[in-house]
PDB file of N, CA and C in Angstrom:
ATOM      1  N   UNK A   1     108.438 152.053  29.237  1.00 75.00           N
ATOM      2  CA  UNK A   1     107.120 151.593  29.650  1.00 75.00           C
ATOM      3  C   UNK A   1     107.250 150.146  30.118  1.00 75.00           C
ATOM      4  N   UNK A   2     106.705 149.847  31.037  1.00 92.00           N
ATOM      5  CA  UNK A   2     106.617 148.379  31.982  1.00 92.00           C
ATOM      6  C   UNK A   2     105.720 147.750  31.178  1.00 92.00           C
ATOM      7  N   UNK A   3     105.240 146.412  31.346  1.00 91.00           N
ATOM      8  CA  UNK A   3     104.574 145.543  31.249  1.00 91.00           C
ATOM      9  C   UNK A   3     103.248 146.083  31.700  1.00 91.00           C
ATOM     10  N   UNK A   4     103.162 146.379  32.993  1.00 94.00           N
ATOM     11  CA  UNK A   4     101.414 146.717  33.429  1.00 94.00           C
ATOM     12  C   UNK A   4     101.329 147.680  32.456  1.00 94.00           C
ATOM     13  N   UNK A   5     102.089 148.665  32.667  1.00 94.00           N
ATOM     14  CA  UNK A   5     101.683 150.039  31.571  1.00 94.00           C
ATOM     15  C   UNK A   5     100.866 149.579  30.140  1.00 94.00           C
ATOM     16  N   UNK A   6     102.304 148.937  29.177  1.00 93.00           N
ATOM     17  CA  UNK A   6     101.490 148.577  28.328  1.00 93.00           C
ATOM     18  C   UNK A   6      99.733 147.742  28.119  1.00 93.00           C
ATOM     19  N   UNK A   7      99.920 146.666  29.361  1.00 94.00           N
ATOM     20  CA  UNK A   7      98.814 145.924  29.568  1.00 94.00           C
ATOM     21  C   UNK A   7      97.494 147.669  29.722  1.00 94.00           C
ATOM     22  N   UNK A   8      97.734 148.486  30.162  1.00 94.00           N
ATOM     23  CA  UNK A   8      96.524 149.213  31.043  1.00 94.00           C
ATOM     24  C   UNK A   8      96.531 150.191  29.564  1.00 94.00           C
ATOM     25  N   UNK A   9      97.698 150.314  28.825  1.00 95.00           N
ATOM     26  CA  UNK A   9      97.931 151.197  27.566  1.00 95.00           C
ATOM     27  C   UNK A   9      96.455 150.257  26.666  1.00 95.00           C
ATOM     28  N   UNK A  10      96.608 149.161  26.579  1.00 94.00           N
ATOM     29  CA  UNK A  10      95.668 148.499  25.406  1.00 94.00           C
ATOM     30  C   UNK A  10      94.696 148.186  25.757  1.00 94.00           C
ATOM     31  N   UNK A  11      94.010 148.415  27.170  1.00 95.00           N
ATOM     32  CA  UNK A  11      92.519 148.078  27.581  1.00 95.00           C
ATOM     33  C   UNK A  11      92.203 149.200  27.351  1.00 95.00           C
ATOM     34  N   UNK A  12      92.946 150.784  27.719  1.00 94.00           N
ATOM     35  CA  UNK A  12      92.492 151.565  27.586  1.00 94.00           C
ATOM     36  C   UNK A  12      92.335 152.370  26.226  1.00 94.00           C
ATOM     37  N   UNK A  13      92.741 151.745  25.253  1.00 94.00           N
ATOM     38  CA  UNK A  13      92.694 152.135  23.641  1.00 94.00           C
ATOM     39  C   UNK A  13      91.569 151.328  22.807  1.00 94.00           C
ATOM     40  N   UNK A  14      91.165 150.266  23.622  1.00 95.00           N
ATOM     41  CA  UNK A  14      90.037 149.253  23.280  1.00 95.00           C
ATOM     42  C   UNK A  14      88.871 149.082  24.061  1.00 95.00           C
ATOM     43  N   UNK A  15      88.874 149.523  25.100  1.00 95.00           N
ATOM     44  CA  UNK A  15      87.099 149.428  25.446  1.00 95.00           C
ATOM     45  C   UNK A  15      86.844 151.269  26.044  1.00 95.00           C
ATOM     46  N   UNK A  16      85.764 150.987  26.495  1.00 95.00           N
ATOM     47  CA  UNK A  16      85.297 152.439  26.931  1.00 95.00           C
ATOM     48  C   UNK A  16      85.743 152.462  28.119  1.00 95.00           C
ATOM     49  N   UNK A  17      85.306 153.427  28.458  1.00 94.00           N
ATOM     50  CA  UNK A  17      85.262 153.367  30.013  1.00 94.00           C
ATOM     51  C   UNK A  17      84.234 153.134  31.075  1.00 94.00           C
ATOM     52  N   UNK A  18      83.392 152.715  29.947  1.00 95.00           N
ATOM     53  CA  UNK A  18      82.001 152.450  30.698  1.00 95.00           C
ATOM     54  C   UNK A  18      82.310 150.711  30.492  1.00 95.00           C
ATOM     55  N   UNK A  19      82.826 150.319  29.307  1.00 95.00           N
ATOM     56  CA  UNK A  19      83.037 148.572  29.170  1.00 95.00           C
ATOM     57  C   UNK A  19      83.495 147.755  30.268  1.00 95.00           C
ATOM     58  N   UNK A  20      85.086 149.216  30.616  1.00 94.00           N
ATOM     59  CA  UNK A  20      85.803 148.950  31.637  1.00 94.00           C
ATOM     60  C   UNK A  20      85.087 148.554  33.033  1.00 94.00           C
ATOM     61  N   UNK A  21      84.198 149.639  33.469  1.00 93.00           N
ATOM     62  CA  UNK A  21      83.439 149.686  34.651  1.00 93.00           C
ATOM     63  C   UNK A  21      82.604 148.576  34.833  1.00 93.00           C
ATOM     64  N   UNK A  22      82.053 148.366  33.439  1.00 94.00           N
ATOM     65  CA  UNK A  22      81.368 146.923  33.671  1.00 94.00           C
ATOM     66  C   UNK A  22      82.052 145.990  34.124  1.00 94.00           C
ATOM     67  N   UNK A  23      82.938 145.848  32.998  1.00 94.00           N
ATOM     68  CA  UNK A  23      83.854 144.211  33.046  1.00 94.00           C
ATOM     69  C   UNK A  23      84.263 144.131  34.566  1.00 94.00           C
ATOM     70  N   UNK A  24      85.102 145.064  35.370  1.00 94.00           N
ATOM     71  CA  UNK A  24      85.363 145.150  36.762  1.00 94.00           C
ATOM     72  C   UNK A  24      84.730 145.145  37.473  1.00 94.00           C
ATOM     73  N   UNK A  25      83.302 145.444  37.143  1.00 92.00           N
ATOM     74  CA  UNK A  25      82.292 145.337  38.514  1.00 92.00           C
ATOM     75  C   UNK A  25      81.433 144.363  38.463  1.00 92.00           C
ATOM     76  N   UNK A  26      81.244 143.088  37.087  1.00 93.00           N
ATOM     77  CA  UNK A  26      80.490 142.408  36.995  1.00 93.00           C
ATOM     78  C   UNK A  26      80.917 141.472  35.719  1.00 93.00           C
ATOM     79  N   UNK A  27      82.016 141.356  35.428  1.00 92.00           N
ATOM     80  CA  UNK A  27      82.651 140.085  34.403  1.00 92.00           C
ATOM     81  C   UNK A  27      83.985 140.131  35.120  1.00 92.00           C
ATOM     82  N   UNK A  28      84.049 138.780  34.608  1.00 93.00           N
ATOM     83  CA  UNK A  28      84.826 137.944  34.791  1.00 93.00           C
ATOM     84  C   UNK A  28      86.430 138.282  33.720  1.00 93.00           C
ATOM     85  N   UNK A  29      87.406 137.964  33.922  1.00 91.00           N
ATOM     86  CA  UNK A  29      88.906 138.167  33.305  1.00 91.00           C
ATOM     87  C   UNK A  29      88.995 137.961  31.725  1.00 91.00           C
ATOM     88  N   UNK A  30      88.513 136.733  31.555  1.00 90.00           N
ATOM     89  CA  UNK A  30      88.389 136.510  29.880  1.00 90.00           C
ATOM     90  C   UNK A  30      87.175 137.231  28.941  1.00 90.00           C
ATOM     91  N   UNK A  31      86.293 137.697  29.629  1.00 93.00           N
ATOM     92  CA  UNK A  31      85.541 138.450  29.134  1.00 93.00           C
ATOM     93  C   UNK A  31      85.531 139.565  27.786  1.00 93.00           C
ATOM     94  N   UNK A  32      86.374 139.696  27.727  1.00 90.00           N
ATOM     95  CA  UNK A  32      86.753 141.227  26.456  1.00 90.00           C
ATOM     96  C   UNK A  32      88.186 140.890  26.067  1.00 90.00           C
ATOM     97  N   UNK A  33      88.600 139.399  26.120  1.00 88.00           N
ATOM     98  CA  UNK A  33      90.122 139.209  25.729  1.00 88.00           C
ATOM     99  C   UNK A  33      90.181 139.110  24.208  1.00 88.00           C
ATOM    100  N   UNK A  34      89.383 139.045  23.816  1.00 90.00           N
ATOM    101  CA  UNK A  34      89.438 138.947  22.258  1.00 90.00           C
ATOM    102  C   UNK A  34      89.077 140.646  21.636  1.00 90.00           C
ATOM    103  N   UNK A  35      88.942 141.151  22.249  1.00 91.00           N
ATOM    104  CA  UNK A  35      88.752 143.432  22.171  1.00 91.00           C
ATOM    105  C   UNK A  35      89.761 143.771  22.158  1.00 91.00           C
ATOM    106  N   UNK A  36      90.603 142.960  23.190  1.00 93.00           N
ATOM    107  CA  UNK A  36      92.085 143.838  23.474  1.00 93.00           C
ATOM    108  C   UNK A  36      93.042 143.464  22.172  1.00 93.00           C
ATOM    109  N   UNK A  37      93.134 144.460  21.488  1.00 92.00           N
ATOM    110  CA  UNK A  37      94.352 144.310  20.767  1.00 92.00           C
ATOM    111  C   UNK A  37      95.553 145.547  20.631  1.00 92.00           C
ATOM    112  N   UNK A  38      96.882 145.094  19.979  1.00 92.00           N
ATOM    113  CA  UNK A  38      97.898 145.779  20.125  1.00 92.00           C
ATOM    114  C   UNK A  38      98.414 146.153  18.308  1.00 92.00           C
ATOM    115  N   UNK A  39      99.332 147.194  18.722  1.00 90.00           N
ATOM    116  CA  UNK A  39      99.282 147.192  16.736  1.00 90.00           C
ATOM    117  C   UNK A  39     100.874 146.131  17.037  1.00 90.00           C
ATOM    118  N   UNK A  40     101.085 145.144  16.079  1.00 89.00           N
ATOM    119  CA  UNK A  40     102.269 144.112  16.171  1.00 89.00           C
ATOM    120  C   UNK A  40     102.781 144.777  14.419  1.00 89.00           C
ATOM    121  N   UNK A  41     103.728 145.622  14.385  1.00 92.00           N
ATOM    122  CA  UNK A  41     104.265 145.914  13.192  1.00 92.00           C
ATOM    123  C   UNK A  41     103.166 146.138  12.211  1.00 92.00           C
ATOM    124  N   UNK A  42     102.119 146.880  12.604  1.00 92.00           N
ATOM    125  CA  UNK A  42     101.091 147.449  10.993  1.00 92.00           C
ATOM    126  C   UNK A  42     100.019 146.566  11.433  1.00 92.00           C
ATOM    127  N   UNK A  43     100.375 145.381  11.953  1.00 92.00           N
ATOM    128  CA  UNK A  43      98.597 144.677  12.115  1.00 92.00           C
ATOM    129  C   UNK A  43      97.924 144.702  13.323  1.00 92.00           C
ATOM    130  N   UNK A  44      96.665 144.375  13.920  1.00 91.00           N
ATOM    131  CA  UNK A  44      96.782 143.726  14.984  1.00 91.00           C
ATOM    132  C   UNK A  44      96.724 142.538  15.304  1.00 91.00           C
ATOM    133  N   UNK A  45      96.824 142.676  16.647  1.00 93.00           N
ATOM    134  CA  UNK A  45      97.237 141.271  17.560  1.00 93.00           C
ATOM    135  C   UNK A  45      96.685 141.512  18.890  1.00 93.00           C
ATOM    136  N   UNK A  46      96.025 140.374  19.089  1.00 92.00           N
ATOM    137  CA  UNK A  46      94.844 140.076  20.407  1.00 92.00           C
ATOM    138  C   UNK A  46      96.047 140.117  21.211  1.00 92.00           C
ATOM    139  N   UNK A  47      95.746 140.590  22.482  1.00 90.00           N
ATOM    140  CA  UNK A  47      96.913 140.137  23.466  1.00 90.00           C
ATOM    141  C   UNK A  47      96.527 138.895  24.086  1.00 90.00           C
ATOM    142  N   UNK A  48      97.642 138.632  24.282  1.00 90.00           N
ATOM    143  CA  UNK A  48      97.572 136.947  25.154  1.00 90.00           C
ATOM    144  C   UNK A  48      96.751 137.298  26.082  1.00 90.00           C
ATOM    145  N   UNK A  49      95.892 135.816  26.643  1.00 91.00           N
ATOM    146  CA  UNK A  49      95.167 136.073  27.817  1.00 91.00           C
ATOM    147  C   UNK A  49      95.572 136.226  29.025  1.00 91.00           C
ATOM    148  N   UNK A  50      96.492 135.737  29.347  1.00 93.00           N
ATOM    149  CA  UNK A  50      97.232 136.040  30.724  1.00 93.00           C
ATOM    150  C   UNK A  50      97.568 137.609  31.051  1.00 93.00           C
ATOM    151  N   UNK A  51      97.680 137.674  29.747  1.00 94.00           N
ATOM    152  CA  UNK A  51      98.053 139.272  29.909  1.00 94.00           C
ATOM    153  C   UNK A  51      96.643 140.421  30.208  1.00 94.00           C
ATOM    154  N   UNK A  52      95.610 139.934  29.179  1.00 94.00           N
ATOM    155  CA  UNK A  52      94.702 140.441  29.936  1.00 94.00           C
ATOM    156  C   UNK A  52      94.100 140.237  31.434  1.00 94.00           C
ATOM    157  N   UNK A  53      94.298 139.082  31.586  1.00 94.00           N
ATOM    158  CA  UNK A  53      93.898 138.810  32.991  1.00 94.00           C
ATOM    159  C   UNK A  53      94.784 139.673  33.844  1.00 94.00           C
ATOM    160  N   UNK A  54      95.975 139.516  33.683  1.00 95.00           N
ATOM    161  CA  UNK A  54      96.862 140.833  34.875  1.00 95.00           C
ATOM    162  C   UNK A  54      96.427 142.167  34.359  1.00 95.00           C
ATOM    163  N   UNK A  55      95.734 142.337  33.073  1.00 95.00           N
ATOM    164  CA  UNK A  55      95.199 143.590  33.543  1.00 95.00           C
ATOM    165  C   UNK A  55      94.018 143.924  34.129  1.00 95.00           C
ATOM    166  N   UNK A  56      93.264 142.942  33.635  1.00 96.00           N
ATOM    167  CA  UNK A  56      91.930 143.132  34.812  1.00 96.00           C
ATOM    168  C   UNK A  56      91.823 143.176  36.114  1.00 96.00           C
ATOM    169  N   UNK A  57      92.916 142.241  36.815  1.00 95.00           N
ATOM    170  CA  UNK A  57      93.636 142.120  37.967  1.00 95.00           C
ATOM    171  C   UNK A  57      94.324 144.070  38.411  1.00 95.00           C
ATOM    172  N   UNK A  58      95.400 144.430  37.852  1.00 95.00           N
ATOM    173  CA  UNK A  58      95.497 145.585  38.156  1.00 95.00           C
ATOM    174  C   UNK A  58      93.810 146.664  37.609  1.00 95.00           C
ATOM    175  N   UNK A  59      93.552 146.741  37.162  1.00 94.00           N
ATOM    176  CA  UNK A  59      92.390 147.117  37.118  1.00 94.00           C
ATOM    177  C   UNK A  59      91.551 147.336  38.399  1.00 94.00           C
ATOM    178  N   UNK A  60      90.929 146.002  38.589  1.00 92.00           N
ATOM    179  CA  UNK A  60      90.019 145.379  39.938  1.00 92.00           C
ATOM    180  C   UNK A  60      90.712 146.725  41.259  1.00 92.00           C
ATOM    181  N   UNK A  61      92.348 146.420  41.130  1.00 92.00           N
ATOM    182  CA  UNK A  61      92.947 147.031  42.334  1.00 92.00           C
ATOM    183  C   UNK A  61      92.889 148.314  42.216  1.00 92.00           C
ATOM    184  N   UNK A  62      93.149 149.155  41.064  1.00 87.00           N
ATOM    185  CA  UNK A  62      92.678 150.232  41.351  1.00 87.00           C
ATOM    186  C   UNK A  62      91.365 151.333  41.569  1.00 87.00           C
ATOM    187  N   UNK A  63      90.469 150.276  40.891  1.00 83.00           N
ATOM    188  CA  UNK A  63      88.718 150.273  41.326  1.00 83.00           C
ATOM    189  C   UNK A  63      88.390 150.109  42.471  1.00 83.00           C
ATOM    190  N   UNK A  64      89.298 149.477  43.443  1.00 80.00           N
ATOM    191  CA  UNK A  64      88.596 148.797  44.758  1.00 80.00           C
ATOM    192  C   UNK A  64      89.349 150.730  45.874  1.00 80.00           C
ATOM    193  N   UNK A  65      90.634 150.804  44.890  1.00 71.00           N
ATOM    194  CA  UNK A  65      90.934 152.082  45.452  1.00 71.00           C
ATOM    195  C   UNK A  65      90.400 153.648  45.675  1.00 71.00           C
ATOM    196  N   UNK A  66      89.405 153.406  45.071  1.00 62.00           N
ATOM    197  CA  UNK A  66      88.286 154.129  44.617  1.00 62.00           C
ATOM    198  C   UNK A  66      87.513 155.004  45.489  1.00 62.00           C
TER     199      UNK A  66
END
């Protein structure tokens, strides 16, 4: 699994798909960065923001593909 993968793996285990639709059609990148989390050995862990931002970014692109 790549980097985007995982990034698109943990938006999509943490918001809806209706959150999603929002955040992409009307918020902004940092918006839901504190939602996204990953399991880090048994706990979680927020993903870094950059990282969410490239996923909102791939996100955006495949919404606009739409």
């Amino acid at each position: 699994m790549n980097v985007d993968e995982y990034i698109l793996n943990a938006i999509k285990n943490n918001l809806t798909d209706e959150e999603v639709h929002e955040w992409i059609t009307n918020g902004k990148p940092n918006d839901y960065f504190y939602r996204i989390s990953v399991d880090y050995h048994g706990l979680p862990m927020i993903l870094e923001n950059t990282l969410v931002t490239r996923g909102f970014e791939l996100l955006k692109g495949l919404y606009s593909k739409e």
